[in-house]
mmCIF file of C-alpha atoms in Angstrom:
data_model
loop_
_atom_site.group_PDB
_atom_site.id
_atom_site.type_symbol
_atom_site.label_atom_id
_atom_site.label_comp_id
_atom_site.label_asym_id
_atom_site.label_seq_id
_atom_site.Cartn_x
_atom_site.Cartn_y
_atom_site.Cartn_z
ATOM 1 C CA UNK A 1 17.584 14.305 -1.172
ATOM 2 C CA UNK A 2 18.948 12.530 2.021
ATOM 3 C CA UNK A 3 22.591 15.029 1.554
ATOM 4 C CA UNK A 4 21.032 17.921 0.731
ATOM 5 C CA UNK A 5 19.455 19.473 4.423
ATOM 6 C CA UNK A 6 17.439 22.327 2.802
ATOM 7 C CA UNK A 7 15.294 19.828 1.331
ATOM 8 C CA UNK A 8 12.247 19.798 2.546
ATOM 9 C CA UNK A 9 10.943 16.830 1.594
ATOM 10 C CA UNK A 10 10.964 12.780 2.657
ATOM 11 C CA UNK A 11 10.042 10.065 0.619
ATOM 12 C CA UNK A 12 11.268 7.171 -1.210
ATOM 13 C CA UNK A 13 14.839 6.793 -2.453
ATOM 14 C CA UNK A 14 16.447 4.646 -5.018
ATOM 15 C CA UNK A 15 19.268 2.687 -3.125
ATOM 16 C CA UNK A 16 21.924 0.297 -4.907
ATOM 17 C CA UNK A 17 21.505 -3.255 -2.802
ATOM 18 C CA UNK A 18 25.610 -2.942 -2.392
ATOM 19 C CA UNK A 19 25.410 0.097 -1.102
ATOM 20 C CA UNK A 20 23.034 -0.023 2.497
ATOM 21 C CA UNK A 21 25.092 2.110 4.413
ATOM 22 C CA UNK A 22 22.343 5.617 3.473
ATOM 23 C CA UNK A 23 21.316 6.776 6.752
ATOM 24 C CA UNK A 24 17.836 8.749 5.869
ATOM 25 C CA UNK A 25 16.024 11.402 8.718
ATOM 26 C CA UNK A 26 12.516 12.804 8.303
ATOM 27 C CA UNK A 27 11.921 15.918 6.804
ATOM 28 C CA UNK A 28 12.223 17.817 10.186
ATOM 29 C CA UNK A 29 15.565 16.238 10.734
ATOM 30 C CA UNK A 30 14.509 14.119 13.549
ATOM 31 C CA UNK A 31 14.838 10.146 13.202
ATOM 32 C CA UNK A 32 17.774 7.909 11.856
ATOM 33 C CA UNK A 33 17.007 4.901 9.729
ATOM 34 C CA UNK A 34 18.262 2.735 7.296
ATOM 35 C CA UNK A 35 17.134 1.704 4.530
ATOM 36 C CA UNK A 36 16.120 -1.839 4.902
ATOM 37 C CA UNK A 37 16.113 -4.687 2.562
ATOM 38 C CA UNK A 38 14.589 -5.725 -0.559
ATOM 39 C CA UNK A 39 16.453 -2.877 -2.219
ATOM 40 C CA UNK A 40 15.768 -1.744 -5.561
ATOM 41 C CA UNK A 41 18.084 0.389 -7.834
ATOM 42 C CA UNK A 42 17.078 2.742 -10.724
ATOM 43 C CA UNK A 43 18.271 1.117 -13.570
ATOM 44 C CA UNK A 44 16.805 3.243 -15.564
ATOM 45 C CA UNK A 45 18.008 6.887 -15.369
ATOM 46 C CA UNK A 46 20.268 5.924 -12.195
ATOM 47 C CA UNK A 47 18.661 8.547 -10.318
ATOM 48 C CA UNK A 48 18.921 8.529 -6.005
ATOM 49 C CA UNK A 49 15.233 9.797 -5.456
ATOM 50 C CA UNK A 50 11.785 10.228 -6.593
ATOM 51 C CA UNK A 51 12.385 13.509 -6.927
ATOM 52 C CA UNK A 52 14.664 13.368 -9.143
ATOM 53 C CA UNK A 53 12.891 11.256 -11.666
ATOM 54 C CA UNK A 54 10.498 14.116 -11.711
ATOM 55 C CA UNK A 55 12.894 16.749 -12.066
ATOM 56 C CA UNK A 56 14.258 14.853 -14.855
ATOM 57 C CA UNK A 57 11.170 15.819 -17.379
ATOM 58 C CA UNK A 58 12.138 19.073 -19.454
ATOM 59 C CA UNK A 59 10.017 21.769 -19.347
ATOM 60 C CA UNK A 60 7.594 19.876 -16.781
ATOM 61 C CA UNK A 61 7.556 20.953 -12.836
ATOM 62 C CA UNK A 62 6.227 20.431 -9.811
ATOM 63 C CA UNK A 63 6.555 20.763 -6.346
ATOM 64 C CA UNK A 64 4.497 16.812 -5.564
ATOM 65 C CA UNK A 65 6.323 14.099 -6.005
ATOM 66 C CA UNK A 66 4.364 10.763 -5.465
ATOM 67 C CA UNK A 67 4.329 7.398 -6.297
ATOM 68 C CA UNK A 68 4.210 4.970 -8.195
ATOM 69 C CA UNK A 69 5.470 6.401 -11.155
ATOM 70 C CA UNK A 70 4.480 5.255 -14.665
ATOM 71 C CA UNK A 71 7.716 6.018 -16.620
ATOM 72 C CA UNK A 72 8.289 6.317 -20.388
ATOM 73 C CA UNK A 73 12.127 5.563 -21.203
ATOM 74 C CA UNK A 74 11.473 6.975 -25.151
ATOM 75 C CA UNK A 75 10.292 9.838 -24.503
ATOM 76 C CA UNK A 76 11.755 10.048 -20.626
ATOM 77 C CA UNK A 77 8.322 11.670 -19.767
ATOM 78 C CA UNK A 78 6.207 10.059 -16.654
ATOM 79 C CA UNK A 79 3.263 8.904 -18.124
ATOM 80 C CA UNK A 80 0.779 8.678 -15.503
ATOM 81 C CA UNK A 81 1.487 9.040 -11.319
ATOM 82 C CA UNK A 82 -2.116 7.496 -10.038
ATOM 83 C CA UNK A 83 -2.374 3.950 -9.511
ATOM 84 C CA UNK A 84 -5.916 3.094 -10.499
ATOM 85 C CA UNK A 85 -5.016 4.196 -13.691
ATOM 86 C CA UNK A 86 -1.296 2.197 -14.093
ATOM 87 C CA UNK A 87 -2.702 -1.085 -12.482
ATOM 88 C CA UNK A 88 -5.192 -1.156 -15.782
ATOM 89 C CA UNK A 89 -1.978 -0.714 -18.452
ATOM 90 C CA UNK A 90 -0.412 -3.471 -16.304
ATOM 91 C CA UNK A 91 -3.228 -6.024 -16.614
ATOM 92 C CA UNK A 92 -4.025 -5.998 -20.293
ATOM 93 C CA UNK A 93 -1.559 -3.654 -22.379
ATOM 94 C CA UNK A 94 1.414 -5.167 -22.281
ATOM 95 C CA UNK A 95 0.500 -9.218 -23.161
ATOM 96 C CA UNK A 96 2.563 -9.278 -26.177
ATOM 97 C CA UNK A 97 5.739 -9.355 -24.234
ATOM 98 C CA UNK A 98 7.389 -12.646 -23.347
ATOM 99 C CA UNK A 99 6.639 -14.094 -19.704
ATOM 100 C CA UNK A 100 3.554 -11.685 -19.008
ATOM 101 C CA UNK A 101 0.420 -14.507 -17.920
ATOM 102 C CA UNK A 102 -2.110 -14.061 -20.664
ATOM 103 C CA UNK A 103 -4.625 -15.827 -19.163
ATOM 104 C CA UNK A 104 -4.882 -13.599 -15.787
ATOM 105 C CA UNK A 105 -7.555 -10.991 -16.004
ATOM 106 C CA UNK A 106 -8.295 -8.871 -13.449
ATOM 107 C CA UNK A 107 -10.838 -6.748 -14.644
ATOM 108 C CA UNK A 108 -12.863 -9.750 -16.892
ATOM 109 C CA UNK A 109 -15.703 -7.469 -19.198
ATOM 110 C CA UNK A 110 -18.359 -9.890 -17.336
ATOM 111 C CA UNK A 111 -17.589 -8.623 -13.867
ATOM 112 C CA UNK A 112 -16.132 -4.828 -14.854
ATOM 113 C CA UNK A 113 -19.608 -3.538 -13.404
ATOM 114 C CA UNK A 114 -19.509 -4.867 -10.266
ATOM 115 C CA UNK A 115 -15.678 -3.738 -10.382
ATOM 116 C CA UNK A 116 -16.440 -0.471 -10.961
ATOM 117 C CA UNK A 117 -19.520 -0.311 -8.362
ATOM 118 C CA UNK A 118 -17.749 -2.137 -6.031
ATOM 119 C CA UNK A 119 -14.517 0.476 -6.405
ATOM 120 C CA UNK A 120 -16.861 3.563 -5.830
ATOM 121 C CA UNK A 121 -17.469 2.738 -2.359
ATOM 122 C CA UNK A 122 -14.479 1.868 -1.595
ATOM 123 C CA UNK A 123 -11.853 4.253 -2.645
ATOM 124 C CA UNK A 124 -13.504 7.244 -0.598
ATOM 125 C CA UNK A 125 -14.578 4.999 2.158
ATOM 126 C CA UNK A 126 -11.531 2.940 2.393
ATOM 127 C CA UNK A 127 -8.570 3.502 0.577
ATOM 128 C CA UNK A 128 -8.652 7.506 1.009
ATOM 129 C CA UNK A 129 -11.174 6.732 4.252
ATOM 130 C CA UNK A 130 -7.846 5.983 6.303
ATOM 131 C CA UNK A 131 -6.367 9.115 4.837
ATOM 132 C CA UNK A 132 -9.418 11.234 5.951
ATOM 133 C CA UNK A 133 -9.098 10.189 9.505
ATOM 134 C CA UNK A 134 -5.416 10.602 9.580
ATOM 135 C CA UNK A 135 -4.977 13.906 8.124
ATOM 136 C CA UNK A 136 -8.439 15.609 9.690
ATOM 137 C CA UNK A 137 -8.270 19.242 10.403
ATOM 138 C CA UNK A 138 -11.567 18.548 12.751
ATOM 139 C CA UNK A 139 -13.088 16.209 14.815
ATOM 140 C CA UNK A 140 -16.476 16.755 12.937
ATOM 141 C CA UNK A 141 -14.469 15.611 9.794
ATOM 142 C CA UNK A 142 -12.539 12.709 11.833
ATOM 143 C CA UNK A 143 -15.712 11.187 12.898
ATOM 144 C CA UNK A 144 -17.419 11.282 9.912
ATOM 145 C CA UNK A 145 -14.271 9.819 7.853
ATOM 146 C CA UNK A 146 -14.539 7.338 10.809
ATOM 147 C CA UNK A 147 -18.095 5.992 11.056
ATOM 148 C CA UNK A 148 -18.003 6.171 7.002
ATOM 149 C CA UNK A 149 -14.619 3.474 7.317
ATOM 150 C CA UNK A 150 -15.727 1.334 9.385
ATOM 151 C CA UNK A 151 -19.092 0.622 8.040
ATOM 152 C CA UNK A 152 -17.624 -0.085 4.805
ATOM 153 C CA UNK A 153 -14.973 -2.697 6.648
ATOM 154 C CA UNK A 154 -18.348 -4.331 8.247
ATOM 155 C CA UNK A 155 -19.964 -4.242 4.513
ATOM 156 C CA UNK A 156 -16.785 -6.080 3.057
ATOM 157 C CA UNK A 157 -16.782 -8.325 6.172
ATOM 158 C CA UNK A 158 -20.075 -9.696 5.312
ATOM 159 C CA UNK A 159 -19.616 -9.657 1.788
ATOM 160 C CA UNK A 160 -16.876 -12.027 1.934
ATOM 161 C CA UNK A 161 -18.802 -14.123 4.103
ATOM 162 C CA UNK A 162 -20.262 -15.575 1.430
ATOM 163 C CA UNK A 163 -18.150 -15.234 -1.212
ATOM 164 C CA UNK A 164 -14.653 -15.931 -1.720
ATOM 165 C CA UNK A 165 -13.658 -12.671 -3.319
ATOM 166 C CA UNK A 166 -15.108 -8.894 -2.903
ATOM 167 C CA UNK A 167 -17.101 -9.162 -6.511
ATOM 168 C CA UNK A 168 -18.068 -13.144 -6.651
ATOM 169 C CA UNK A 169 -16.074 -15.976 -7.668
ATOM 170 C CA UNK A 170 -13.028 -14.810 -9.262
ATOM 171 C CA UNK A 171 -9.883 -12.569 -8.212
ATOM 172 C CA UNK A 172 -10.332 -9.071 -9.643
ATOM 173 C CA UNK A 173 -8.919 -5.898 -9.356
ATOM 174 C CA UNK A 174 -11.315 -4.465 -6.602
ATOM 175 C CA UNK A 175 -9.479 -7.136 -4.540
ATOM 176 C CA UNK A 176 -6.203 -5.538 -5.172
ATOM 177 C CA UNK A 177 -7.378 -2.016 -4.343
ATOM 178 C CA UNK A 178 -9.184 -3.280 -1.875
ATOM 179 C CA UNK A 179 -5.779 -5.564 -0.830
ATOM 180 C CA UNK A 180 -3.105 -2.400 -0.205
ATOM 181 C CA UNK A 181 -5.031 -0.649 1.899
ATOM 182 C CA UNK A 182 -5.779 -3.517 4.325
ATOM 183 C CA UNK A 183 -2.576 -4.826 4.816
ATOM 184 C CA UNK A 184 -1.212 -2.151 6.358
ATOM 185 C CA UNK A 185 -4.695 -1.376 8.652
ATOM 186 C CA UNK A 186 -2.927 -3.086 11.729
ATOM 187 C CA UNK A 187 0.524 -2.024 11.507
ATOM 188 C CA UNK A 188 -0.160 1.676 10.323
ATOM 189 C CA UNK A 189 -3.319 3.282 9.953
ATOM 190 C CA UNK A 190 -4.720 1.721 13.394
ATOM 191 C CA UNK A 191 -1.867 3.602 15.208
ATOM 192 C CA UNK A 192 -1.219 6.354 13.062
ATOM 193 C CA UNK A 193 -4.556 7.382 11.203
ATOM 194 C CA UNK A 194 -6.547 6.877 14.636
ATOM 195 C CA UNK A 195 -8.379 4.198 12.439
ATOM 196 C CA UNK A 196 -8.845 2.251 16.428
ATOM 197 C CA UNK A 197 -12.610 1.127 16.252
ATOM 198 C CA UNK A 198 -11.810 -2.710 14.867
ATOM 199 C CA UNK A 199 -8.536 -4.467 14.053
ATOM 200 C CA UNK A 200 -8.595 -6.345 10.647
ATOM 201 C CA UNK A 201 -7.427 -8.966 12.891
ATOM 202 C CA UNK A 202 -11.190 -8.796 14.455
ATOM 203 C CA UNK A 203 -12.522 -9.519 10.870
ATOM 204 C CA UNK A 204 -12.875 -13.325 10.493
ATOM 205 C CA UNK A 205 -14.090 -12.967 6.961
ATOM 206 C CA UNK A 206 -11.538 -10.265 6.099
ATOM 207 C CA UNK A 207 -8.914 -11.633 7.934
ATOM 208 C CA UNK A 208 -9.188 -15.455 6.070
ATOM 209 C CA UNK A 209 -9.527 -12.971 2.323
ATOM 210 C CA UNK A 210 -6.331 -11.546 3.216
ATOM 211 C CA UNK A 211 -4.280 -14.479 4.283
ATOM 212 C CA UNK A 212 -5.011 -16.194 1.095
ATOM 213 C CA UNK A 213 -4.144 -12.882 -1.013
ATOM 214 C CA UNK A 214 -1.074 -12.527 0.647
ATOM 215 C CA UNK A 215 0.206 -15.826 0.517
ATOM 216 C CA UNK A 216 -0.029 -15.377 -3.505
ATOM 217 C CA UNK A 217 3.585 -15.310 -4.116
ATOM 218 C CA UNK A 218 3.606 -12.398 -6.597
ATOM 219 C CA UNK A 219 1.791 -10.163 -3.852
ATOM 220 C CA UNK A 220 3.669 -11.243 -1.055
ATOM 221 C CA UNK A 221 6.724 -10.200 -2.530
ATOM 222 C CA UNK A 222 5.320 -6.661 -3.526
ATOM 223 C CA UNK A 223 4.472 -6.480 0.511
ATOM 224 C CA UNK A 224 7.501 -5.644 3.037
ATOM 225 C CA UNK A 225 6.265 -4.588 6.805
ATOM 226 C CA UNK A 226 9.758 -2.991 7.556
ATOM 227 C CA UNK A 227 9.383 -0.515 4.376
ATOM 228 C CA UNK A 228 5.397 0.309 5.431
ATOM 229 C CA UNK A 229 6.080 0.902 8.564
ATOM 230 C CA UNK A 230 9.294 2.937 8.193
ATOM 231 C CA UNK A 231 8.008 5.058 5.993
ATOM 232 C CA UNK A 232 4.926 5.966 7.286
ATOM 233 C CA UNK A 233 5.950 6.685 10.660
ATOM 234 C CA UNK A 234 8.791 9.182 8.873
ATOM 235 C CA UNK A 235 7.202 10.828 6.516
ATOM 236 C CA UNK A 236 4.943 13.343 8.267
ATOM 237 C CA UNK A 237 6.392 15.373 10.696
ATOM 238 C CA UNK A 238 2.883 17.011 11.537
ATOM 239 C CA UNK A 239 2.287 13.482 12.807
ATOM 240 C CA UNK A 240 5.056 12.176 14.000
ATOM 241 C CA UNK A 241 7.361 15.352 14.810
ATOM 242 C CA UNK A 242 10.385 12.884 16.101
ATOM 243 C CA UNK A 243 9.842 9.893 13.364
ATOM 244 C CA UNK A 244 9.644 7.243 16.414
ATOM 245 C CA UNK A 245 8.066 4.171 14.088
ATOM 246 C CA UNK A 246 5.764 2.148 16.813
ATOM 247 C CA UNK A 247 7.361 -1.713 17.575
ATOM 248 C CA UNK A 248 3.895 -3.505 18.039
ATOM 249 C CA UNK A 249 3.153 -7.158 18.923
ATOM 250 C CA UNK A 250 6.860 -7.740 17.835
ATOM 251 C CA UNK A 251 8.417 -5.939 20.462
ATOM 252 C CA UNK A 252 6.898 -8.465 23.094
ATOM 253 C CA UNK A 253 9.285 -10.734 24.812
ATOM 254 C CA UNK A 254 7.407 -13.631 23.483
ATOM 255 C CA UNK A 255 7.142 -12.508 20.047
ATOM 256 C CA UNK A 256 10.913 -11.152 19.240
ATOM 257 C CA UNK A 257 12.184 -14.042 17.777
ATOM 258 C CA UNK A 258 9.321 -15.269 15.557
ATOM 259 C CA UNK A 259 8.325 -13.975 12.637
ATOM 260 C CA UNK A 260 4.597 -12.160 13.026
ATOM 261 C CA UNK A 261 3.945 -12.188 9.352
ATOM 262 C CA UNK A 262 4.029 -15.678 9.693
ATOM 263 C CA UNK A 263 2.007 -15.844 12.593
ATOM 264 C CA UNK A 264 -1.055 -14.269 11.193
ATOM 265 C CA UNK A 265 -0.822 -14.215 7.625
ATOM 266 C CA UNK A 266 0.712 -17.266 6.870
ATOM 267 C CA UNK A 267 -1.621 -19.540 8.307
ATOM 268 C CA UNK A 268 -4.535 -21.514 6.774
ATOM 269 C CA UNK A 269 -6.646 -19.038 5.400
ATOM 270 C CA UNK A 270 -9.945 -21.219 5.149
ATOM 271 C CA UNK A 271 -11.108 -19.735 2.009
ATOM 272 C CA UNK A 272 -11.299 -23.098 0.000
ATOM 273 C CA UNK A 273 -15.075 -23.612 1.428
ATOM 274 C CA UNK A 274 -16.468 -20.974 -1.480
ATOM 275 C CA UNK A 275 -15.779 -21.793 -4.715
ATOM 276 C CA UNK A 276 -13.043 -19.818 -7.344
ATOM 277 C CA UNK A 277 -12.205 -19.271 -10.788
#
């Protein structure tokens, strides 16, 4: 609660688009920052923060409050908070409603094995890999979070060497898992996990997989470097005491007026030699 300075905690907030004059700190009151574009108001409960939404449950509490949050308006209860879980409603419960796409499927029954084989080495080497490295209490743990990362990066490397997508031929949920995590290698976890042994920029296979993701237009509008980065580099002051969010290749005098999205993601991505579904 950005006006309320014995709150302890820092995390997402709920800002009108009319109204992007919030100022927000981190936690340890260190940092000033707005709040960015691509705003998005609750229009639900009109509630400023995350926090709030959680507080809002009767007779529920909790001292976590994460996201994304799977919200019920009838009852006004959350439904579910993890996002393996929410990304399966979205994909096949809800194609009665007018303007969902029917036809996309990202968890076909003919490929749900590999999905679900593929997703067991990946969440705890990849998507909660980075978080091992960055939050390790040891440099026993560290390493082994490391070498554990980074030989799954070089496993998805080669398997998308020969095919276009992580489980064969067709777009599938494992690729969006896979997806959120590796957009924001470079920018964030690189930096600010200690994640440093490769760049996903020194992944030609991986590199190529995540152009052409990206430059799906309903992805690349769910992706916004400026939020990432910003909120990342605020949100743990055990981390990043003073909230100082890193410029990277865009601070260069050569680079500040291009866009360096565009630059490496929206280029050819070269993935039209395999074939798709």
């Amino acid at each position: 609660r950005p006006a309320d300075a014995s709150d302890a905690h820092a995390g997402w907030v709920f800002v009108d688009p009319d109204k992007k004059d919030l100022e927000l700190h981190n936690s340890a009151g260190w940092g000033k920052y707005g709040v960015g574009s691509n705003l998005t108001k609750d229009t639900v409960n009109n509630l400023p923060t995350i926090r709030d939404v959680y507080e809002t449950q009767k007779g529920k509490s909790t001292h976590t409050f994460s996201v994304p949050v799977f919200w019920d308006k009838k009852t006004n209860y959350i439904v579910c908070n993890e996002s393996s879980i929410i990304i399966e409603f979205l994909n096949s419960e809800f194609n009665d409603l007018e303007g969902v796409n029917k036809s996309l499927d990202l968890s076909p029954s003919h490929l749900q094995a590999k999905v679900d084989e593929t997703n067991a080495w990946v969440y705890p080497t990849i998507n909660n890999g980075v978080y091992r490295c960055g939050f390790a209490k040891s440099q026993e743990a560290y390493e082994e979070a490391f070498y554990q990362l980074f030989d799954s990066l070089d496993r998805v490397d080669d398997i998308l060497s020969k095919s276009r997508y992580i489980c064969g031929d067709q777009l599938t949920m494992a690729d969006i898992r896979l997806f959120v995590t590796i957009i924001r290698f470079d920018e964030v976890y690189a930096v600010y996990f200690k994640t440093n042994g490769k760049l996903i920029r020194e992944y030609p296979n991986i590199l190529g997989w995540t152009r052409e993701l990206y430059q799906m237009q309903p992805i690349q509008k769910s992706v916004d470097f400026w939020h990432i980065k910003t909120h990342y580099y605020t949100s743990h002051p055990n981390l990043n005491l003073y909230g100082v969010v890193p410029m990277g290749p865009r601070g260069l005098k050569a680079n500040r007026k291009r866009n360096r999205v565009d630059d490496i993601f929206l280029v050819p991505h070269g993935r039209e030699k395999f074939a798709s579904k």
